[in-house]
CSV table of C-alpha atoms in Angstrom, one decimal:
chain,number,residue,atom,x,y,z
A,1,MET,CA,-5.5,5.6,9.1
A,2,THR,CA,-8.5,7.4,10.4
A,3,TYR,CA,-11.6,9.5,9.4
A,4,CYS,CA,-12.6,12.1,11.8
A,5,ILE,CA,-14.9,15.3,10.9
A,6,ALA,CA,-16.2,18.0,13.4
A,7,ILE,CA,-18.8,21.0,12.4
A,8,ASN,CA,-19.6,24.0,14.0
A,9,LEU,CA,-23.3,25.0,13.2
A,10,ASP,CA,-25.5,27.6,14.6
A,11,GLN,CA,-27.1,25.3,17.1
A,12,GLY,CA,-24.0,23.7,18.4
A,13,LEU,CA,-20.9,21.3,17.3
A,14,LEU,CA,-21.0,17.8,16.0
A,15,PHE,CA,-17.8,15.3,16.3
A,16,GLY,CA,-17.6,12.0,14.5
A,17,GLY,CA,-14.9,9.7,14.2
A,18,ASP,CA,-14.2,5.9,13.4
A,19,THR,CA,-11.9,3.8,15.5
A,20,ARG,CA,-9.7,1.9,13.3
A,21,THR,CA,-5.8,2.0,13.7
A,22,ASN,CA,-3.5,0.0,11.4
A,23,ALA,CA,-0.1,-0.4,10.7
A,24,GLY,CA,0.0,-1.9,7.4
A,25,VAL,CA,-2.9,-3.9,6.8
A,26,ASP,CA,-2.0,-6.8,9.0
A,27,HIS,CA,-1.9,-5.1,12.5
A,28,ILE,CA,-5.5,-3.4,12.7
A,29,SER,CA,-7.3,-2.5,16.1
A,30,THR,CA,-9.4,-0.6,17.8
A,31,TYR,CA,-8.6,2.6,19.3
A,32,LYS,CA,-11.0,5.6,20.4
A,33,LYS,CA,-9.9,9.0,18.8
A,34,LEU,CA,-12.5,11.1,20.5
A,35,PHE,CA,-11.7,12.6,24.0
A,36,THR,CA,-13.9,14.9,26.1
A,37,PHE,CA,-13.0,17.2,28.9
A,38,SER,CA,-15.6,19.1,31.0
A,39,ASN,CA,-16.3,20.4,34.3
A,40,GLY,CA,-20.4,20.2,33.4
A,41,SER,CA,-21.3,24.2,33.8
A,42,THR,CA,-18.4,26.3,32.1
A,43,HIS,CA,-16.3,24.2,30.0
A,44,ALA,CA,-17.3,21.7,27.4
A,45,ILE,CA,-14.5,20.6,25.2
A,46,ALA,CA,-13.8,17.7,22.9
A,47,ILE,CA,-10.7,16.5,21.0
A,48,LEU,CA,-10.6,14.3,17.9
A,49,CYS,CA,-7.3,12.7,17.0
A,50,SER,CA,-5.8,11.5,13.9
A,51,GLY,CA,-1.8,10.3,12.8
A,52,ASN,CA,0.1,8.5,15.7
A,53,LEU,CA,-1.5,6.7,18.1
A,54,ALA,CA,1.3,7.3,20.4
A,55,THR,CA,1.7,10.8,20.0
A,56,SER,CA,-2.1,11.2,20.4
A,57,GLN,CA,-2.5,9.3,23.6
A,58,HIS,CA,0.6,10.9,24.9
A,59,LEU,CA,-1.6,14.1,24.5
A,60,ILE,CA,-4.7,13.0,26.1
A,61,GLU,CA,-2.8,11.7,28.9
A,62,SER,CA,-0.9,15.1,29.3
A,63,LEU,CA,-3.9,16.6,29.2
A,64,ARG,CA,-6.0,14.5,31.7
A,65,ARG,CA,-2.8,14.7,34.3
A,66,GLU,CA,-2.8,18.6,34.2
A,67,ILE,CA,-6.6,18.7,35.2
A,68,GLU,CA,-5.9,16.6,37.7
A,69,LEU,CA,-2.5,18.3,39.4
A,70,GLU,CA,-2.2,21.7,37.7
A,71,GLU,CA,-3.7,25.1,37.9
A,72,ASP,CA,-3.1,25.6,34.5
A,73,ASN,CA,-5.3,23.3,32.4
A,74,LEU,CA,-7.6,22.9,29.5
A,75,LEU,CA,-10.6,23.4,32.0
A,76,SER,CA,-9.1,26.7,33.6
A,77,LYS,CA,-8.9,28.8,30.1
A,78,ASP,CA,-11.3,31.8,29.7
A,79,SER,CA,-11.2,31.1,25.9
A,80,LEU,CA,-11.3,27.9,23.2
A,81,PHE,CA,-8.7,29.7,21.5
A,82,ASP,CA,-6.2,29.5,24.4
A,83,CYS,CA,-6.8,25.7,24.4
A,84,ALA,CA,-5.9,25.1,21.0
A,85,LYS,CA,-2.8,26.9,21.4
A,86,HIS,CA,-2.0,24.8,24.8
A,87,ALA,CA,-2.7,21.4,23.2
A,88,GLY,CA,-0.9,22.4,20.3
A,89,ARG,CA,2.3,23.4,21.9
A,90,ILE,CA,2.0,20.1,23.8
A,91,LEU,CA,1.6,18.1,20.5
A,92,TYR,CA,4.4,19.7,19.2
A,93,ASP,CA,6.2,19.1,22.0
A,94,ILE,CA,5.5,15.6,22.2
A,95,ILE,CA,6.2,15.1,18.5
A,96,GLN,CA,9.7,16.6,18.9
A,97,GLU,CA,10.5,14.7,21.7
A,98,SER,CA,9.5,11.2,19.4
A,99,ALA,CA,11.5,12.2,16.5
A,100,HIS,CA,15.1,11.6,16.6
A,101,ASN,CA,15.6,13.3,13.1
A,102,GLU,CA,14.3,16.2,11.3
A,103,SER,CA,12.6,14.0,8.8
A,104,ASP,CA,10.7,12.0,11.6
A,105,LYS,CA,9.2,15.3,13.2
A,106,LEU,CA,6.4,15.8,10.2
A,107,GLY,CA,6.5,12.2,9.7
A,108,ASP,CA,5.6,9.2,11.2
A,109,PHE,CA,5.3,10.8,14.7
A,110,SER,CA,3.1,13.3,13.4
A,111,SER,CA,-0.9,13.6,14.5
A,112,ASN,CA,-3.7,16.2,13.5
A,113,LEU,CA,-6.1,17.4,16.3
A,114,LEU,CA,-9.7,18.6,15.9
A,115,LEU,CA,-10.1,20.7,18.9
A,116,GLY,CA,-14.2,22.0,19.6
A,117,GLY,CA,-16.3,22.9,22.4
A,118,GLN,CA,-17.5,26.0,24.2
A,119,ILE,CA,-16.3,28.3,27.3
A,120,LYS,CA,-18.5,30.4,29.0
A,121,GLY,CA,-18.8,33.8,27.7
A,122,GLU,CA,-17.8,32.4,24.4
A,123,ARG,CA,-20.1,30.8,21.2
A,124,PRO,CA,-19.0,27.3,20.5
A,125,ARG,CA,-15.5,27.2,18.5
A,126,LEU,CA,-13.9,24.7,16.6
A,127,PHE,CA,-10.1,24.7,15.7
A,128,MET,CA,-8.1,22.2,13.5
A,129,ILE,CA,-4.6,21.6,15.2
A,130,TYR,CA,-1.6,21.0,12.8
A,131,PRO,CA,1.6,19.0,14.1
A,132,GLN,CA,3.7,22.1,14.3
A,133,GLY,CA,1.4,23.4,17.0
A,134,ASN,CA,-0.5,26.2,15.0
A,135,PHE,CA,-4.2,26.2,14.4
A,136,ILE,CA,-6.9,27.4,12.0
A,137,GLU,CA,-10.6,28.0,13.3
A,138,ALA,CA,-13.6,26.9,11.5
A,139,THR,CA,-16.1,29.8,10.3
A,140,ARG,CA,-19.5,30.4,9.1
A,141,GLU,CA,-18.3,30.1,5.6
A,142,THR,CA,-16.1,26.8,6.2
A,143,PRO,CA,-17.7,25.5,9.2
A,144,TYR,CA,-16.4,22.1,9.1
A,145,PHE,CA,-13.1,20.4,9.6
A,146,GLN,CA,-11.6,16.8,8.6
A,147,ILE,CA,-8.7,14.8,9.6
A,148,GLY,CA,-7.5,11.3,8.2
A,149,GLU,CA,-8.9,10.0,5.2
A,150,HIS,CA,-11.0,12.7,4.2
A,151,LYS,CA,-11.7,12.9,0.7
A,152,TYR,CA,-14.4,9.9,0.5
A,153,GLY,CA,-16.7,11.6,2.7
A,154,LYS,CA,-15.9,15.2,1.6
A,155,PRO,CA,-18.7,15.3,-1.2
A,156,ILE,CA,-21.6,14.6,0.7
A,157,ILE,CA,-20.3,17.4,3.5
A,158,ASP,CA,-19.5,19.9,0.4
A,159,ARG,CA,-23.0,19.3,-0.8
A,160,THR,CA,-25.1,19.6,2.1
A,161,ILE,CA,-23.5,21.4,5.2
A,162,ARG,CA,-24.2,25.0,6.0
A,163,TYR,CA,-23.9,27.2,9.1
A,164,ASP,CA,-27.6,27.4,9.7
A,165,LEU,CA,-28.2,23.6,9.0
A,166,PRO,CA,-30.3,22.4,11.9
A,167,LEU,CA,-27.9,19.9,13.8
A,168,GLU,CA,-29.9,16.8,13.9
A,169,GLN,CA,-29.7,17.0,10.1
A,170,ALA,CA,-26.1,18.1,10.1
A,171,LEU,CA,-25.9,14.6,12.2
A,172,ASN,CA,-27.1,12.8,9.0
A,173,SER,CA,-24.9,14.1,7.1
A,174,THR,CA,-22.0,13.3,9.1
A,175,LEU,CA,-22.7,9.9,9.8
A,176,ILE,CA,-23.4,9.2,5.7
A,177,SER,CA,-19.8,10.9,5.6
A,178,LEU,CA,-18.7,8.3,8.1
A,179,ASP,CA,-19.9,5.4,6.6
A,180,SER,CA,-19.4,6.3,3.1
A,181,THR,CA,-15.9,6.6,3.9
A,182,ILE,CA,-15.7,3.3,6.0
A,183,LYS,CA,-17.4,1.8,2.9
A,184,SER,CA,-15.0,2.7,0.5
A,185,ASN,CA,-11.6,2.4,2.3
A,186,LEU,CA,-10.3,-0.3,4.5
A,187,SER,CA,-8.2,1.7,6.7
A,188,VAL,CA,-11.4,3.3,8.3
A,189,GLY,CA,-13.5,0.9,10.0
A,190,LEU,CA,-16.1,0.7,12.6
A,191,PRO,CA,-17.4,1.0,15.3
A,192,MET,CA,-17.5,5.2,14.8
A,193,ASP,CA,-18.3,7.6,18.1
A,194,ILE,CA,-20.4,10.0,17.6
A,195,LEU,CA,-21.1,13.8,19.6
A,196,LEU,CA,-23.6,15.9,19.7
A,197,TYR,CA,-23.1,19.3,21.4
A,198,GLU,CA,-26.0,21.6,22.2
A,199,LYS,CA,-25.2,25.6,22.4
A,200,ASP,CA,-25.1,26.8,25.7
A,201,SER,CA,-25.7,23.3,27.0
A,202,TYR,CA,-22.1,22.7,28.6
A,203,ASP,CA,-23.5,18.8,28.4
A,204,LEU,CA,-21.6,16.3,26.7
A,205,SER,CA,-23.9,13.5,27.4
A,206,ARG,CA,-25.2,13.3,23.9
A,207,TYR,CA,-22.4,10.9,22.7
A,208,ARG,CA,-23.1,7.3,21.0
A,209,ARG,CA,-21.0,4.6,20.0
A,210,ILE,CA,-22.2,2.9,16.7
A,211,GLU,CA,-21.3,-0.8,16.2
A,212,GLU,CA,-20.9,-2.6,13.0
A,213,TYR,CA,-24.3,-4.8,13.5
A,214,ASP,CA,-26.2,-1.7,14.9
A,215,GLU,CA,-29.7,-1.6,13.8
A,216,ASP,CA,-30.1,1.8,13.3
A,217,LEU,CA,-27.2,2.0,11.2
A,218,LEU,CA,-28.0,-0.5,9.1
A,219,ASN,CA,-31.5,1.1,8.9
A,220,MET,CA,-30.0,4.1,7.9
A,221,ARG,CA,-27.5,2.6,5.4
A,222,GLN,CA,-30.0,0.5,3.6
A,223,TYR,CA,-32.4,3.5,3.5
A,224,TRP,CA,-29.7,5.5,2.1
A,225,SER,CA,-28.5,3.3,-0.4
A,226,ASN,CA,-32.1,2.6,-1.8
A,227,GLY,CA,-32.7,6.7,-1.8
A,228,LEU,CA,-29.6,6.9,-3.9
A,229,LYS,CA,-30.3,4.4,-6.3
A,230,GLN,CA,-34.0,5.8,-6.6
A,231,LEU,CA,-32.5,9.4,-7.1
A,232,LEU,CA,-30.1,8.4,-9.8
A,233,GLU,CA,-33.1,6.4,-11.8
A,234,GLU,CA,-35.1,9.5,-11.6
A,235,LEU,CA,-31.6,12.1,-12.3
A,236,PRO,CA,-32.4,14.4,-15.4
A,237,THR,CA,-29.3,12.8,-17.5
A,238,PRO,CA,-27.7,15.2,-20.0
A,239,LYS,CA,-28.0,13.1,-23.7
A,240,ILE,CA,-25.3,11.5,-24.7
B,1,MET,CA,-4.5,15.9,-11.2
B,2,THR,CA,-7.2,14.2,-13.0
B,3,TYR,CA,-10.1,12.2,-12.5
B,4,CYS,CA,-11.1,9.3,-15.1
B,5,ILE,CA,-13.6,6.5,-14.6
B,6,ALA,CA,-14.6,3.6,-16.8
B,7,ILE,CA,-17.2,1.0,-16.1
B,8,ASN,CA,-17.8,-2.5,-17.8
B,9,LEU,CA,-21.4,-3.6,-17.6
B,10,ASP,CA,-23.3,-6.2,-19.7
B,11,GLN,CA,-24.8,-3.9,-21.9
B,12,GLY,CA,-21.5,-2.1,-22.6
B,13,LEU,CA,-19.2,0.2,-21.5
B,14,LEU,CA,-18.6,3.7,-20.2
B,15,PHE,CA,-15.7,6.4,-20.1
B,16,GLY,CA,-15.7,9.4,-18.1
B,17,GLY,CA,-13.0,11.9,-17.6
B,18,ASP,CA,-12.1,15.5,-16.8
B,19,THR,CA,-9.8,17.9,-18.4
B,20,ARG,CA,-7.6,19.7,-16.4
B,21,THR,CA,-4.2,19.4,-16.2
B,22,ASN,CA,-2.0,21.2,-13.6
B,23,ALA,CA,1.4,21.7,-12.4
B,24,GLY,CA,0.9,23.4,-8.9
B,25,VAL,CA,-1.8,25.7,-8.8
B,26,ASP,CA,-0.6,28.5,-11.0
B,27,HIS,CA,-0.2,26.4,-14.0
B,28,ILE,CA,-3.8,24.8,-15.3
B,29,SER,CA,-4.4,24.2,-18.4
B,30,THR,CA,-7.6,22.1,-20.3
B,31,TYR,CA,-6.5,18.7,-22.1
B,32,LYS,CA,-8.2,15.9,-23.2
B,33,LYS,CA,-7.9,13.0,-21.4
B,34,LEU,CA,-10.0,10.6,-23.7
B,35,PHE,CA,-8.7,9.0,-27.0
B,36,THR,CA,-10.9,6.9,-29.1
B,37,PHE,CA,-9.5,4.5,-31.9
B,38,SER,CA,-11.6,2.6,-34.4
B,39,ASN,CA,-12.4,1.0,-37.4
B,40,GLY,CA,-16.3,1.1,-37.4
B,41,SER,CA,-17.0,-2.2,-37.9
B,42,THR,CA,-14.7,-4.7,-35.8
B,43,HIS,CA,-12.5,-2.5,-33.4
B,44,ALA,CA,-13.8,0.0,-31.4
B,45,ILE,CA,-11.3,1.1,-28.4
B,46,ALA,CA,-10.8,4.0,-25.9
B,47,ILE,CA,-8.3,5.2,-23.6
B,48,LEU,CA,-8.2,7.4,-20.8
B,49,CYS,CA,-5.0,8.8,-19.3
B,50,SER,CA,-4.0,10.3,-16.0
B,51,GLY,CA,-0.6,11.4,-14.9
B,52,ASN,CA,2.3,12.8,-17.0
B,53,LEU,CA,0.8,14.6,-20.1
B,54,ALA,CA,4.2,14.4,-22.0
B,55,THR,CA,3.9,10.9,-21.3
B,56,SER,CA,0.5,10.4,-22.3
B,57,GLN,CA,0.3,12.6,-25.2
B,58,HIS,CA,3.3,10.5,-26.2
B,59,LEU,CA,1.6,7.5,-26.1
B,60,ILE,CA,-1.1,8.5,-28.0
B,61,GLU,CA,0.8,9.9,-30.8
B,62,SER,CA,2.8,6.6,-31.3
B,63,LEU,CA,-0.6,4.7,-31.2
B,64,ARG,CA,-1.8,6.9,-34.2
B,65,ARG,CA,1.3,6.5,-36.2
B,66,GLU,CA,1.0,3.3,-35.8
B,67,ILE,CA,-2.2,2.8,-37.3
B,68,GLU,CA,-1.2,5.0,-40.0
B,69,LEU,CA,2.1,3.8,-41.1
B,70,GLU,CA,2.6,0.1,-39.7
B,71,GLU,CA,0.7,-3.1,-39.8
B,72,ASP,CA,0.9,-4.1,-36.3
B,73,ASN,CA,-1.3,-1.7,-34.5
B,74,LEU,CA,-4.1,-1.3,-32.1
B,75,LEU,CA,-6.5,-1.6,-34.9
B,76,SER,CA,-5.0,-5.2,-36.2
B,77,LYS,CA,-5.3,-7.4,-33.0
B,78,ASP,CA,-7.6,-9.8,-32.5
B,79,SER,CA,-8.3,-9.4,-28.7
B,80,LEU,CA,-8.2,-6.6,-26.3
B,81,PHE,CA,-5.9,-8.2,-24.3
B,82,ASP,CA,-2.9,-8.0,-27.0
B,83,CYS,CA,-4.4,-4.0,-27.3
B,84,ALA,CA,-3.7,-3.6,-23.4
B,85,LYS,CA,-0.6,-5.3,-23.7
B,86,HIS,CA,0.6,-3.6,-26.9
B,87,ALA,CA,0.0,-0.2,-25.4
B,88,GLY,CA,1.3,-1.0,-21.8
B,89,ARG,CA,4.5,-1.8,-23.4
B,90,ILE,CA,4.6,1.6,-25.3
B,91,LEU,CA,3.9,3.2,-22.0
B,92,TYR,CA,6.7,1.7,-20.4
B,93,ASP,CA,9.1,2.5,-23.2
B,94,ILE,CA,8.1,6.0,-22.8
B,95,ILE,CA,8.8,6.4,-19.2
B,96,GLN,CA,12.1,4.8,-19.3
B,97,GLU,CA,13.3,7.2,-22.1
B,98,SER,CA,11.8,10.1,-20.0
B,99,ALA,CA,13.4,9.0,-16.9
B,100,HIS,CA,17.2,10.2,-16.4
B,101,ASN,CA,17.4,8.1,-12.9
B,102,GLU,CA,15.7,5.2,-11.0
B,103,SER,CA,13.2,7.4,-8.9
B,104,ASP,CA,11.6,9.7,-11.9
B,105,LYS,CA,10.9,6.5,-13.6
B,106,LEU,CA,7.8,5.7,-11.1
B,107,GLY,CA,7.6,9.4,-10.1
B,108,ASP,CA,7.1,12.2,-12.4
B,109,PHE,CA,7.1,10.8,-15.7
B,110,SER,CA,4.5,8.0,-14.7
B,111,SER,CA,1.2,7.7,-16.3
B,112,ASN,CA,-1.8,5.0,-15.8
B,113,LEU,CA,-4.2,4.5,-18.7
B,114,LEU,CA,-7.8,2.6,-19.0
B,115,LEU,CA,-8.0,0.9,-22.2
B,116,GLY,CA,-11.5,-0.6,-23.1
B,117,GLY,CA,-13.8,-1.3,-25.8
B,118,GLN,CA,-14.7,-4.2,-28.4
B,119,ILE,CA,-13.1,-6.5,-30.8
B,120,LYS,CA,-15.0,-8.3,-32.7
B,121,GLY,CA,-15.5,-12.2,-31.7
B,122,GLU,CA,-15.0,-10.8,-27.9
B,123,ARG,CA,-17.4,-9.2,-25.4
B,124,PRO,CA,-16.3,-5.7,-24.5
B,125,ARG,CA,-13.6,-5.5,-22.0
B,126,LEU,CA,-11.7,-2.9,-19.9
B,127,PHE,CA,-8.1,-3.1,-18.6
B,128,MET,CA,-6.1,-1.0,-16.3
B,129,ILE,CA,-2.6,-0.4,-17.3
B,130,TYR,CA,0.4,0.6,-14.7
B,131,PRO,CA,3.1,2.3,-15.7
B,132,GLN,CA,5.2,-0.5,-15.5
B,133,GLY,CA,3.6,-2.1,-18.5
B,134,ASN,CA,1.4,-4.6,-16.7
B,135,PHE,CA,-2.4,-4.7,-16.2
B,136,ILE,CA,-5.4,-6.2,-14.7
B,137,GLU,CA,-9.2,-6.6,-16.4
B,138,ALA,CA,-12.3,-5.4,-14.9
B,139,THR,CA,-14.6,-8.7,-14.1
B,140,ARG,CA,-18.2,-8.7,-12.8
B,141,GLU,CA,-17.6,-8.4,-9.2
B,142,THR,CA,-15.5,-5.5,-9.7
B,143,PRO,CA,-16.7,-3.9,-13.2
B,144,TYR,CA,-14.9,-0.5,-12.8
B,145,PHE,CA,-11.7,1.3,-12.6
B,146,GLN,CA,-10.6,4.7,-11.6
B,147,ILE,CA,-7.6,6.5,-12.5
B,148,GLY,CA,-6.3,9.9,-10.7
B,149,GLU,CA,-8.0,11.6,-7.9
B,150,HIS,CA,-10.2,8.8,-7.2
B,151,LYS,CA,-11.3,9.3,-3.4
B,152,TYR,CA,-14.0,11.4,-3.9
B,153,GLY,CA,-16.1,9.6,-6.5
B,154,LYS,CA,-15.7,6.6,-5.0
B,155,PRO,CA,-18.6,6.1,-2.7
B,156,ILE,CA,-21.2,6.9,-5.1
B,157,ILE,CA,-19.9,4.3,-7.4
B,158,ASP,CA,-19.5,1.5,-4.7
B,159,ARG,CA,-23.0,2.0,-3.4
B,160,THR,CA,-24.8,1.7,-7.1
B,161,ILE,CA,-22.6,0.2,-9.8
B,162,ARG,CA,-23.7,-3.4,-10.3
B,163,TYR,CA,-22.7,-5.3,-13.6
B,164,ASP,CA,-26.2,-5.8,-14.6
B,165,LEU,CA,-26.9,-2.0,-14.4
B,166,PRO,CA,-28.7,-0.5,-17.0
B,167,LEU,CA,-25.6,1.5,-19.0
B,168,GLU,CA,-28.0,4.8,-18.7
B,169,GLN,CA,-28.2,4.6,-15.1
B,170,ALA,CA,-24.7,3.9,-14.8
B,171,LEU,CA,-24.1,6.9,-17.0
B,172,ASN,CA,-25.9,8.9,-13.7
B,173,SER,CA,-23.7,7.6,-11.1
B,174,THR,CA,-20.6,8.1,-13.1
B,175,LEU,CA,-21.5,11.8,-14.0
B,176,ILE,CA,-22.4,12.4,-10.2
B,177,SER,CA,-18.9,10.8,-9.5
B,178,LEU,CA,-17.4,13.0,-11.6
B,179,ASP,CA,-19.1,16.1,-10.8
B,180,SER,CA,-18.5,15.5,-6.8
B,181,THR,CA,-14.9,15.4,-7.6
B,182,ILE,CA,-14.6,18.4,-9.8
B,183,LYS,CA,-16.7,19.9,-6.3
B,184,SER,CA,-14.7,19.0,-3.8
B,185,ASN,CA,-11.0,19.0,-5.7
B,186,LEU,CA,-9.5,22.1,-7.5
B,187,SER,CA,-7.1,19.8,-9.6
B,188,VAL,CA,-9.8,18.2,-11.2
B,189,GLY,CA,-12.1,20.5,-13.4
B,190,LEU,CA,-14.7,21.1,-16.3
B,191,PRO,CA,-15.3,20.4,-19.1
B,192,MET,CA,-15.7,17.1,-18.9
B,193,ASP,CA,-15.8,14.1,-21.8
B,194,ILE,CA,-18.3,11.0,-21.5
B,195,LEU,CA,-18.4,8.2,-23.8
B,196,LEU,CA,-20.9,5.7,-23.9
B,197,TYR,CA,-20.5,2.5,-26.0
B,198,GLU,CA,-23.0,-0.5,-26.4
B,199,LYS,CA,-21.9,-3.7,-26.5
B,200,ASP,CA,-21.6,-4.8,-30.5
B,201,SER,CA,-22.2,-1.4,-31.7
B,202,TYR,CA,-18.4,-0.9,-32.8
B,203,ASP,CA,-19.8,2.7,-32.7
B,204,LEU,CA,-18.0,5.4,-30.6
B,205,SER,CA,-20.3,8.3,-31.6
B,206,ARG,CA,-22.2,8.3,-28.3
B,207,TYR,CA,-19.7,10.9,-27.0
B,208,ARG,CA,-20.3,14.3,-25.3
B,209,ARG,CA,-17.9,16.9,-23.8
B,210,ILE,CA,-20.0,18.8,-21.0
B,211,GLU,CA,-18.9,22.6,-20.4
B,212,GLU,CA,-19.0,24.3,-17.4
B,213,TYR,CA,-22.6,26.1,-18.1
B,214,ASP,CA,-24.2,23.0,-20.2
B,215,GLU,CA,-27.8,23.6,-19.3
B,216,ASP,CA,-28.0,19.6,-18.2
B,217,LEU,CA,-25.1,19.5,-16.3
B,218,LEU,CA,-26.7,22.6,-14.4
B,219,ASN,CA,-30.0,20.8,-14.2
B,220,MET,CA,-28.4,17.5,-13.0
B,221,ARG,CA,-26.7,18.9,-10.4
B,222,GLN,CA,-29.4,20.8,-9.0
B,223,TYR,CA,-31.8,17.9,-8.8
B,224,TRP,CA,-29.1,16.1,-7.5
B,225,SER,CA,-28.5,18.3,-4.4
B,226,ASN,CA,-31.7,18.7,-3.8
B,227,GLY,CA,-32.4,15.1,-3.9
B,228,LEU,CA,-29.9,14.4,-1.1
B,229,LYS,CA,-31.0,17.1,0.7
B,230,GLN,CA,-34.7,15.7,1.2
B,231,LEU,CA,-33.1,12.3,1.6
B,232,LEU,CA,-31.0,13.3,4.5
B,233,GLU,CA,-34.1,15.0,6.0
B,234,GLU,CA,-36.1,12.0,5.6
B,235,LEU,CA,-33.2,9.8,6.7
B,236,PRO,CA,-33.9,7.5,9.7
B,237,THR,CA,-31.4,9.0,12.2
B,238,PRO,CA,-30.0,6.7,14.8
B,239,LYS,CA,-30.7,8.4,18.4
B,240,ILE,CA,-27.6,10.2,19.7
């Protein structure tokens, strides 16, 4: 499985994803699920993938080839909406091509995407793209999307993320959401990839891969666990 | 759906469950999922149910009738292991009776149980019973079980529950685990039922139903949300 989350806030965008892929419990590998496309000045786009690895690798390769070889590509669009439409269509075609019968199509070959970023002339935007190729956009009221094993890491996001939250604070929620999922579910695993995009920067260099024994991660985890325990001790408990 | 959790600690047992049942999103009702069986002196037993409501109501009715009418019943056993075996066999029979074909049996008519408590001569024990009638017991290393929508409320339990945690503190984790699930998933809903059993008391009166506008719950929720936000603000964040 996979756990990826992306958040669209007033100050910019956040992307986080684990890197575990598995078929059953005995075929486990590490693969990147976060990919970026940028020209450094007018287009800054990131994609997170869940689902079938062959499908998502095929998609990313197709998008990269187009940028190299064709005029119509992710970096030629005037709106991120059109990028989502474009990626959605390619995703749908790949699934159709791999599937040999109807039940395959939305089953094993399926993949979901989060596509976010900014194109000059627009605010930063974020889309969740379905295997059918259609998509929805994040809004002020619902500024985040999750794909994959989303349940474990949802409560912390539901309790803390608001559109006007500073990016650095939302980063903390994102890291805890990812770390909690990794701790509670074997099919989601370290290292994790984090990308932070500041509005109007068109810069995708604030990226970091966090490995298992990363000292910052261990510090954060320790601080969080201790903090939760203390908070629980002080919690005004309903009398039972 | 449902979310129920039970924990077996050094000081005793904790049981928590929501009360929502739903078929789709438009047939929502409130039903108790926590049931107790006790003679006040040597047997104190609680059962939490998830899954098909007809199956679990049938089970509880059968267990109650046995206590009234038959010599061999939950309150006549010498060990909680035998109670789990007994309830498991009845559960299996009910599912077999309701199912009209093979795929029904583990599908729509299925139900999972958590059965815990204490019988004089034994320490408090806790079992998770499967629709097949077999069961596993909670241990020191893994002192808790969840049934139903268990993912949302798992991280807080994974980070805080240890066998030697005082009951009152584990109660806080349990309440937060339930409340987080209710907040993040529509199919799990208030009111919630909480039962706290102190070792060697054979007393099941520390029970409370917590309703939607319960002042204690609102206080606790407010305190928790504010505490989480503050903790996140202070968290040593990995530099991205």
